[in-house]
């Protein structure tokens, strides 16, 4: 990727991240932390590519660890976020009015 | 696996899937910041993750598929099981644990890339500043890894004491300077295995040193900070691997996580610097 294209991506992504959560209520701080923890579980795909291109045993071992940890981040992040957000089910709409 | 497909088509599918995943992540996070839509948000982000992961199997010229699948299976099942099992009140330390895993994964990716460099194969993508960003990502990811594990241990009750010793601040600063020097060597010179090991070892140590003086009540803010750091590390390693999905998701989390850390510190009526360095200050006055 061209250096400046990458810089544009970094810059726009940084503003996006800042904007999308700027109005988050206090009760959602922890679930949102958990949700964003899940989103950086995308590191799994990078780990897959790194392991997929590993040749020596050392590279394979470290690549294996990378995929293992990445999968743990993605799956674990999803499970705990989902459990936390269970409490915000759309069925308890009256509750939610107070919360926000 | 990619031999069944025309490489051009495979490349297009991967690009399209990563694009879709990036949109789903951003919309998912947006939905997660409103109480009424929060639950749908994680589902959207989850779909993006599944799409990106499955399509990544089509990446050209890969091998070790068996190892890869085994690692995903083992890591996934263990995380699923632990995530389902824990009590609702223990959620913050689980976030710390899984976040540490993400940081460790980003650091391990950087380690593989730097090993390729050491054995003379060169980085997997010849793009400007890739080596420097790989080293920076490795540093941030490793600190987030060991720091998050300490945060986990503290909240889990495995480490009740707050460790402080005289001159802690100076000692930490010296360790950090050593890491920076080693980092420059990794980024700019023909480094050896010892530089490589010392760099990662000291970065692990620094994550521990940075977290042990902080008390349990402040941990959620610290976990949020490490969450943002992991995001940054993932974004930088995404650049190194020429992977836009990782770049976008990582940097979005990096900046959202930084804002969230500040909001959480503000909700506790404390400035962030106070949370991070209050422990260091008392350590100093004691000595």
Short mmCIF file of C-alpha atoms in Angstrom, two decimals:
data_model
loop_
_atom_site.label_atom_id
_atom_site.label_comp_id
_atom_site.label_asym_id
_atom_site.label_seq_id
_atom_site.Cartn_x
_atom_site.Cartn_y
_atom_site.Cartn_z
CA UNK A 1 0.00 0.00 0.00
CA UNK A 2 1.22 3.51 -0.79
CA UNK A 3 2.52 5.34 2.27
CA UNK A 4 0.12 8.25 1.99
CA UNK A 5 -2.92 6.06 1.32
CA UNK A 6 -2.08 4.23 4.55
CA UNK A 7 -1.78 7.58 6.37
CA UNK A 8 -5.21 8.61 5.06
CA UNK A 9 -6.67 5.31 6.26
CA UNK A 10 -5.10 5.77 9.71
CA UNK A 11 -6.31 9.38 9.93
CA UNK A 12 -9.91 8.67 8.83
CA UNK A 13 -10.13 5.56 11.03
CA UNK A 14 -8.93 7.57 14.03
CA UNK A 15 -11.61 10.24 13.52
CA UNK A 16 -14.24 7.55 12.95
CA UNK A 17 -13.38 5.77 16.19
CA UNK A 18 -13.55 9.04 18.10
CA UNK A 19 -16.88 10.12 16.56
CA UNK A 20 -18.84 6.87 16.82
CA UNK A 21 -18.52 6.55 20.58
CA UNK A 22 -18.44 10.20 21.61
CA UNK A 23 -22.00 10.11 23.01
CA UNK A 24 -21.84 6.83 24.91
CA UNK A 25 -23.75 6.75 28.24
CA UNK A 26 -21.86 5.73 31.38
CA UNK A 27 -23.71 2.38 31.75
CA UNK A 28 -22.33 1.28 28.38
CA UNK A 29 -18.67 2.04 29.16
CA UNK A 30 -17.74 -1.51 30.15
CA UNK A 31 -19.79 -3.29 27.42
CA UNK A 32 -18.33 -0.95 24.81
CA UNK A 33 -14.82 -1.61 26.08
CA UNK A 34 -15.58 -5.29 25.70
CA UNK A 35 -17.05 -4.74 22.23
CA UNK A 36 -14.02 -2.84 21.01
CA UNK A 37 -11.86 -5.56 22.58
CA UNK A 38 -13.73 -8.01 20.32
CA UNK A 39 -13.23 -5.83 17.23
CA UNK A 40 -9.43 -5.87 17.53
CA UNK A 41 -9.76 -9.65 17.51
CA UNK A 42 -9.42 -9.12 13.74
CA UNK A 43 -5.73 -9.62 14.56
CA UNK A 44 -6.67 -13.28 14.02
CA UNK A 45 -6.66 -12.86 10.23
CA UNK A 46 -3.19 -11.31 10.33
CA UNK A 47 -2.00 -14.16 12.53
CA UNK A 48 -3.44 -16.67 10.05
CA UNK A 49 -1.53 -15.04 7.21
CA UNK A 50 1.67 -14.92 9.30
CA UNK A 51 1.38 -18.63 10.18
CA UNK A 52 0.39 -19.47 6.61
CA UNK A 53 3.66 -18.02 5.34
CA UNK A 54 5.88 -19.42 8.13
CA UNK A 55 8.63 -21.81 7.00
CA UNK A 56 11.06 -22.48 9.85
CA UNK A 57 10.00 -24.26 13.03
CA UNK A 58 10.53 -21.13 15.13
CA UNK A 59 8.27 -19.14 12.81
CA UNK A 60 5.67 -21.89 12.92
CA UNK A 61 5.70 -21.99 16.72
CA UNK A 62 5.35 -18.22 17.07
CA UNK A 63 2.76 -18.15 14.28
CA UNK A 64 0.80 -20.89 16.03
CA UNK A 65 0.84 -18.87 19.26
CA UNK A 66 -0.31 -15.80 17.31
CA UNK A 67 -3.31 -17.64 15.84
CA UNK A 68 -4.14 -19.28 19.18
CA UNK A 69 -4.11 -15.92 21.01
CA UNK A 70 -5.95 -14.14 18.18
CA UNK A 71 -8.72 -16.76 18.18
CA UNK A 72 -8.96 -16.42 21.97
CA UNK A 73 -9.31 -12.64 21.63
CA UNK A 74 -12.02 -12.86 18.97
CA UNK A 75 -14.12 -15.68 20.46
CA UNK A 76 -13.71 -14.67 24.11
CA UNK A 77 -14.38 -11.03 23.26
CA UNK A 78 -17.59 -11.98 21.49
CA UNK A 79 -18.88 -14.27 24.24
CA UNK A 80 -18.37 -11.82 27.11
CA UNK A 81 -19.72 -8.84 25.13
CA UNK A 82 -22.78 -10.81 24.10
CA UNK A 83 -23.42 -11.86 27.70
CA UNK A 84 -23.09 -8.30 28.96
CA UNK A 85 -25.39 -6.91 26.29
CA UNK A 86 -28.02 -9.55 27.12
CA UNK A 87 -29.06 -7.02 29.74
CA UNK A 88 -29.93 -4.52 27.01
CA UNK A 89 -32.44 -6.73 25.20
CA UNK A 90 -34.95 -4.71 23.16
CA UNK A 91 -37.82 -6.41 25.08
CA UNK A 92 -37.13 -4.34 28.24
CA UNK A 93 -37.84 -1.13 26.43
CA UNK A 94 -39.28 0.73 29.42
CA UNK A 95 -36.12 0.01 31.43
CA UNK A 96 -34.01 1.38 28.66
CA UNK A 97 -35.73 4.72 28.60
CA UNK A 98 -34.48 5.39 32.13
CA UNK A 99 -31.03 4.07 31.41
CA UNK A 100 -30.26 6.39 28.52
CA UNK B 1 -6.72 -24.12 -0.49
CA UNK B 2 -6.31 -21.24 -2.89
CA UNK B 3 -5.28 -23.58 -5.73
CA UNK B 4 -8.96 -24.33 -6.39
CA UNK B 5 -9.58 -20.69 -7.17
CA UNK B 6 -8.22 -18.26 -9.70
CA UNK B 7 -5.78 -16.07 -7.68
CA UNK B 8 -7.37 -12.91 -9.07
CA UNK B 9 -10.82 -13.97 -7.95
CA UNK B 10 -9.44 -15.01 -4.56
CA UNK B 11 -7.77 -11.60 -4.19
CA UNK B 12 -11.01 -9.83 -5.08
CA UNK B 13 -13.03 -11.93 -2.66
CA UNK B 14 -10.55 -11.18 0.14
CA UNK B 15 -10.62 -7.43 -0.56
CA UNK B 16 -14.42 -7.41 -0.70
CA UNK B 17 -14.75 -9.43 2.52
CA UNK B 18 -12.32 -7.16 4.40
CA UNK B 19 -14.20 -4.09 3.14
CA UNK B 20 -17.50 -5.57 4.35
CA UNK B 21 -15.92 -6.51 7.69
CA UNK B 22 -14.61 -2.96 8.19
CA UNK B 23 -18.11 -1.52 7.57
CA UNK B 24 -19.70 -4.04 9.92
CA UNK B 25 -17.15 -3.30 12.66
CA UNK B 26 -17.75 0.46 12.48
CA UNK B 27 -21.55 0.12 12.36
CA UNK B 28 -21.40 -2.47 15.14
CA UNK B 29 -19.40 -0.19 17.42
CA UNK B 30 -21.75 2.69 16.60
CA UNK B 31 -24.75 0.57 17.56
CA UNK B 32 -22.99 -0.61 20.72
CA UNK B 33 -22.76 2.97 21.97
CA UNK B 34 -26.57 3.30 22.27
CA UNK B 35 -28.52 1.26 24.84
CA UNK B 36 -31.41 0.37 22.52
CA UNK B 37 -29.26 -0.95 19.69
CA UNK B 38 -26.27 -2.24 21.67
CA UNK B 39 -27.17 -5.91 21.44
CA UNK B 40 -27.49 -5.85 17.66
CA UNK B 41 -24.12 -4.13 17.43
CA UNK B 42 -22.10 -7.08 18.68
CA UNK B 43 -23.95 -9.40 16.28
CA UNK B 44 -23.06 -7.16 13.30
CA UNK B 45 -19.43 -7.02 14.36
CA UNK B 46 -19.48 -10.79 14.88
CA UNK B 47 -20.70 -11.39 11.33
CA UNK B 48 -17.89 -9.19 10.05
CA UNK B 49 -15.36 -11.23 12.03
CA UNK B 50 -16.65 -14.59 10.72
CA UNK B 51 -16.65 -13.36 7.11
CA UNK B 52 -13.10 -11.99 7.38
CA UNK B 53 -11.77 -15.14 9.08
CA UNK B 54 -13.33 -17.61 6.65
CA UNK B 55 -12.23 -15.66 3.57
CA UNK B 56 -8.66 -15.39 4.91
CA UNK B 57 -8.26 -19.12 4.19
CA UNK B 58 -8.19 -18.16 0.49
CA UNK B 59 -5.04 -16.02 0.91
CA UNK B 60 -2.64 -17.13 -1.87
CA UNK B 61 0.56 -19.14 -1.22
CA UNK B 62 -0.31 -20.22 2.31
CA UNK B 63 0.56 -23.51 3.98
CA UNK B 64 0.28 -24.86 7.57
CA UNK B 65 -3.52 -25.08 7.20
CA UNK B 66 -3.70 -27.89 9.71
CA UNK B 67 -1.75 -25.97 12.36
CA UNK B 68 -3.85 -22.89 11.65
CA UNK B 69 -7.16 -24.68 12.04
CA UNK B 70 -5.96 -26.48 15.17
CA UNK B 71 -4.88 -23.16 16.73
CA UNK B 72 -8.22 -21.50 15.91
CA UNK B 73 -10.10 -24.49 17.29
CA UNK B 74 -8.12 -24.78 20.54
CA UNK B 75 -8.00 -21.02 21.19
CA UNK B 76 -11.65 -20.58 20.24
CA UNK B 77 -12.98 -23.44 22.35
CA UNK B 78 -10.96 -22.45 25.43
CA UNK B 79 -12.09 -18.82 25.13
CA UNK B 80 -15.71 -19.83 24.49
CA UNK B 81 -15.73 -22.11 27.53
CA UNK B 82 -14.09 -19.61 29.90
CA UNK B 83 -16.24 -16.74 28.58
CA UNK B 84 -19.49 -18.68 29.16
CA UNK B 85 -18.44 -19.97 32.57
CA UNK B 86 -17.42 -16.80 34.44
CA UNK B 87 -19.77 -14.92 36.73
CA UNK B 88 -21.20 -11.61 35.50
CA UNK B 89 -19.21 -9.76 38.19
CA UNK B 90 -15.93 -11.19 36.86
CA UNK B 91 -16.37 -9.73 33.38
CA UNK B 92 -13.73 -6.95 33.63
CA UNK B 93 -10.86 -9.38 34.20
CA UNK B 94 -12.04 -11.56 31.32
CA UNK B 95 -11.93 -8.49 29.06
CA UNK B 96 -8.38 -7.94 30.33
CA UNK B 97 -7.45 -11.56 29.60
CA UNK B 98 -8.84 -11.60 26.05
CA UNK B 99 -7.38 -8.16 25.39
CA UNK B 100 -3.97 -9.41 26.52
CA UNK B 101 -4.33 -12.27 24.05
CA UNK B 102 -4.95 -9.79 21.22
CA UNK B 103 -1.88 -7.78 22.21
CA UNK B 104 0.17 -10.95 22.38
CA UNK B 105 -1.09 -12.00 18.97
CA UNK B 106 -0.08 -8.66 17.43
CA UNK B 107 3.35 -8.94 19.09
CA UNK B 108 3.76 -12.52 17.81
CA UNK B 109 2.93 -11.39 14.26
CA UNK B 110 5.65 -8.73 14.58
CA UNK B 111 8.04 -11.39 15.93
CA UNK B 112 7.43 -13.63 12.89
CA UNK B 113 8.07 -10.70 10.56
CA UNK B 114 11.28 -9.71 12.39
CA UNK B 115 12.46 -13.33 12.35
CA UNK B 116 11.97 -13.39 8.58
CA UNK B 117 14.19 -10.31 8.44
CA UNK B 118 16.83 -11.94 10.65
CA UNK B 119 17.00 -15.08 8.51
CA UNK B 120 17.48 -12.91 5.41
CA UNK B 121 14.11 -13.55 3.78
CA UNK B 122 12.92 -9.98 4.25
CA UNK B 123 9.50 -8.75 5.38
CA UNK B 124 6.49 -10.33 3.70
CA UNK B 125 5.59 -6.97 2.09
CA UNK B 126 8.16 -4.55 0.79
CA UNK B 127 6.46 -1.29 1.79
CA UNK B 128 8.05 1.87 3.22
CA UNK B 129 8.34 2.12 7.02
CA UNK B 130 6.99 -1.44 7.45
CA UNK B 131 9.98 -2.49 9.57
CA UNK B 132 9.70 0.53 11.87
CA UNK B 133 5.95 0.07 12.34
CA UNK B 134 6.48 -3.65 12.99
CA UNK B 135 8.86 -2.78 15.84
CA UNK B 136 6.51 -0.12 17.29
CA UNK B 137 3.56 -2.52 17.05
CA UNK B 138 5.65 -5.23 18.71
CA UNK B 139 6.48 -2.91 21.62
CA UNK B 140 2.89 -1.72 22.16
CA UNK B 141 1.44 -5.20 21.72
CA UNK B 142 3.88 -6.81 24.16
CA UNK B 143 3.25 -4.16 26.84
CA UNK B 144 -0.52 -4.59 26.38
CA UNK B 145 -0.04 -8.37 26.67
CA UNK B 146 1.88 -8.52 29.95
CA UNK B 147 0.07 -5.50 31.40
CA UNK B 148 -3.34 -7.02 30.71
CA UNK B 149 -2.31 -10.34 32.25
CA UNK B 150 -1.25 -8.52 35.44
CA UNK B 151 -4.57 -6.63 35.42
CA UNK B 152 -6.34 -9.98 35.07
CA UNK B 153 -4.33 -11.50 37.95
CA UNK B 154 -5.12 -8.53 40.19
CA UNK B 155 -8.87 -8.53 39.54
CA UNK B 156 -9.00 -12.32 39.84
CA UNK B 157 -7.50 -11.96 43.31
CA UNK B 158 -4.28 -13.81 42.44
CA UNK B 159 -2.22 -10.71 43.17
CA UNK B 160 -3.65 -8.72 46.00
CA UNK B 161 -0.59 -6.69 46.88
CA UNK B 162 0.29 -3.37 45.28
CA UNK B 163 4.02 -3.61 44.57
CA UNK B 164 5.96 -0.41 45.09
CA UNK B 165 9.64 0.06 45.78
CA UNK B 166 11.93 3.09 46.16
CA UNK B 167 13.09 4.57 42.88
CA UNK B 168 10.46 2.67 40.91
CA UNK B 169 9.82 5.54 38.55
CA UNK B 170 13.52 5.91 37.72
CA UNK B 171 13.89 2.14 37.26
CA UNK B 172 10.88 2.02 34.90
CA UNK B 173 12.28 4.94 32.93
CA UNK B 174 15.64 3.15 32.56
CA UNK B 175 13.94 -0.03 31.35
CA UNK B 176 11.96 2.01 28.85
CA UNK B 177 15.09 3.73 27.54
CA UNK B 178 16.74 0.32 27.08
CA UNK B 179 13.68 -0.89 25.14
CA UNK B 180 13.80 2.19 22.89
CA UNK B 181 17.52 1.64 22.16
CA UNK B 182 16.90 -2.04 21.34
CA UNK B 183 13.90 -1.02 19.24
CA UNK B 184 16.09 1.30 17.17
CA UNK B 185 18.57 -1.56 16.69
CA UNK B 186 15.79 -3.87 15.50
CA UNK B 187 14.39 -1.22 13.17
CA UNK B 188 17.61 0.06 11.66
CA UNK B 189 20.55 -2.37 12.06
CA UNK B 190 21.46 -6.01 11.38
CA UNK B 191 20.33 -7.25 14.75
CA UNK B 192 21.06 -10.64 16.34
CA UNK B 193 18.84 -13.12 18.15
CA UNK B 194 19.99 -11.64 21.49
CA UNK B 195 18.72 -8.16 20.61
CA UNK B 196 15.45 -9.74 19.53
CA UNK B 197 15.05 -11.68 22.79
CA UNK B 198 16.14 -8.73 24.98
CA UNK B 199 13.69 -6.41 23.21
CA UNK B 200 10.68 -8.67 23.76
CA UNK B 201 11.81 -9.67 27.25
CA UNK B 202 12.20 -6.09 28.45
CA UNK B 203 8.90 -5.07 26.83
CA UNK B 204 7.17 -7.89 28.74
CA UNK B 205 8.86 -6.72 31.93
CA UNK B 206 7.81 -3.12 31.31
CA UNK B 207 4.14 -4.09 30.97
CA UNK B 208 4.40 -5.83 34.34
CA UNK B 209 6.26 -2.92 36.00
CA UNK B 210 3.74 -0.42 34.67
CA UNK B 211 0.74 -2.33 36.07
CA UNK B 212 1.85 -3.70 39.47
CA UNK B 213 1.76 -0.32 41.31
CA UNK B 214 -1.87 0.35 40.29
CA UNK B 215 -4.65 -0.64 42.67
CA UNK B 216 -7.61 -2.87 41.81
CA UNK B 217 -10.21 -0.08 41.86
CA UNK B 218 -8.44 1.72 39.02
CA UNK B 219 -8.08 -1.43 36.91
CA UNK B 220 -11.07 -0.88 34.56
CA UNK B 221 -9.49 2.37 33.35
CA UNK B 222 -6.13 0.64 32.91
CA UNK B 223 -7.74 -2.25 31.01
CA UNK B 224 -9.42 0.27 28.72
CA UNK B 225 -6.02 1.87 28.11
CA UNK B 226 -4.46 -1.50 27.22
CA UNK B 227 -7.46 -2.17 25.00
CA UNK B 228 -6.68 1.01 23.07
CA UNK B 229 -2.99 0.04 22.92
CA UNK B 230 -3.80 -3.40 21.53
CA UNK B 231 -5.95 -1.69 18.90
CA UNK B 232 -3.00 0.48 17.88
CA UNK B 233 -0.66 -2.52 17.73
CA UNK B 234 -3.16 -4.40 15.55
CA UNK B 235 -3.47 -1.39 13.26
CA UNK B 236 0.31 -1.10 12.85
CA UNK B 237 0.78 -4.82 12.21
CA UNK B 238 -2.07 -4.52 9.70
CA UNK B 239 0.03 -2.03 7.78
CA UNK B 240 3.03 -4.38 7.93
CA UNK B 241 0.92 -7.23 6.51
CA UNK B 242 -0.77 -4.92 3.98
CA UNK B 243 -4.13 -5.82 5.52
CA UNK B 244 -6.65 -2.92 5.43
CA UNK B 245 -9.22 -4.68 7.64
CA UNK B 246 -6.68 -4.87 10.47
CA UNK B 247 -5.57 -1.27 9.87
CA UNK B 248 -9.11 0.13 10.03
CA UNK B 249 -10.41 -2.02 12.89
CA UNK B 250 -7.20 -1.54 14.87
CA UNK B 251 -7.03 2.24 14.56
CA UNK B 252 -10.78 2.67 15.13
CA UNK B 253 -10.40 0.72 18.38
CA UNK B 254 -7.21 2.62 19.18
CA UNK B 255 -8.92 6.00 19.03
CA UNK B 256 -12.31 4.88 20.40
CA UNK B 257 -10.48 3.13 23.23
CA UNK B 258 -8.44 6.23 24.03
CA UNK B 259 -11.60 8.35 24.23
CA UNK B 260 -13.32 5.66 26.30
CA UNK B 261 -10.37 5.55 28.71
CA UNK B 262 -10.68 9.30 29.24
CA UNK B 263 -14.47 9.07 29.69
CA UNK B 264 -14.06 6.28 32.25
CA UNK B 265 -11.42 8.21 34.17
CA UNK B 266 -13.71 11.27 34.11
CA UNK B 267 -16.63 9.17 35.39
CA UNK B 268 -14.42 8.32 38.38
CA UNK B 269 -13.66 12.03 38.82
CA UNK B 270 -9.94 11.47 38.31
CA UNK B 271 -7.59 12.60 35.59
CA UNK B 272 -5.98 9.72 33.68
CA UNK B 273 -2.45 10.71 34.67
CA UNK B 274 -3.49 10.38 38.30
CA UNK B 275 -4.65 6.79 37.74
CA UNK B 276 -1.47 5.81 35.90
CA UNK B 277 1.21 7.59 37.85
CA UNK B 278 -0.19 8.08 41.36
CA UNK B 279 1.38 4.77 42.40
CA UNK B 280 4.76 5.74 41.00
CA UNK B 281 4.66 9.03 42.89
CA UNK B 282 4.11 7.43 46.29
CA UNK B 283 6.82 4.89 45.55
CA UNK B 284 9.25 7.72 45.02
CA UNK B 285 8.39 9.66 48.15
CA UNK B 286 8.80 6.44 50.13
CA UNK B 287 12.38 6.16 48.95
#
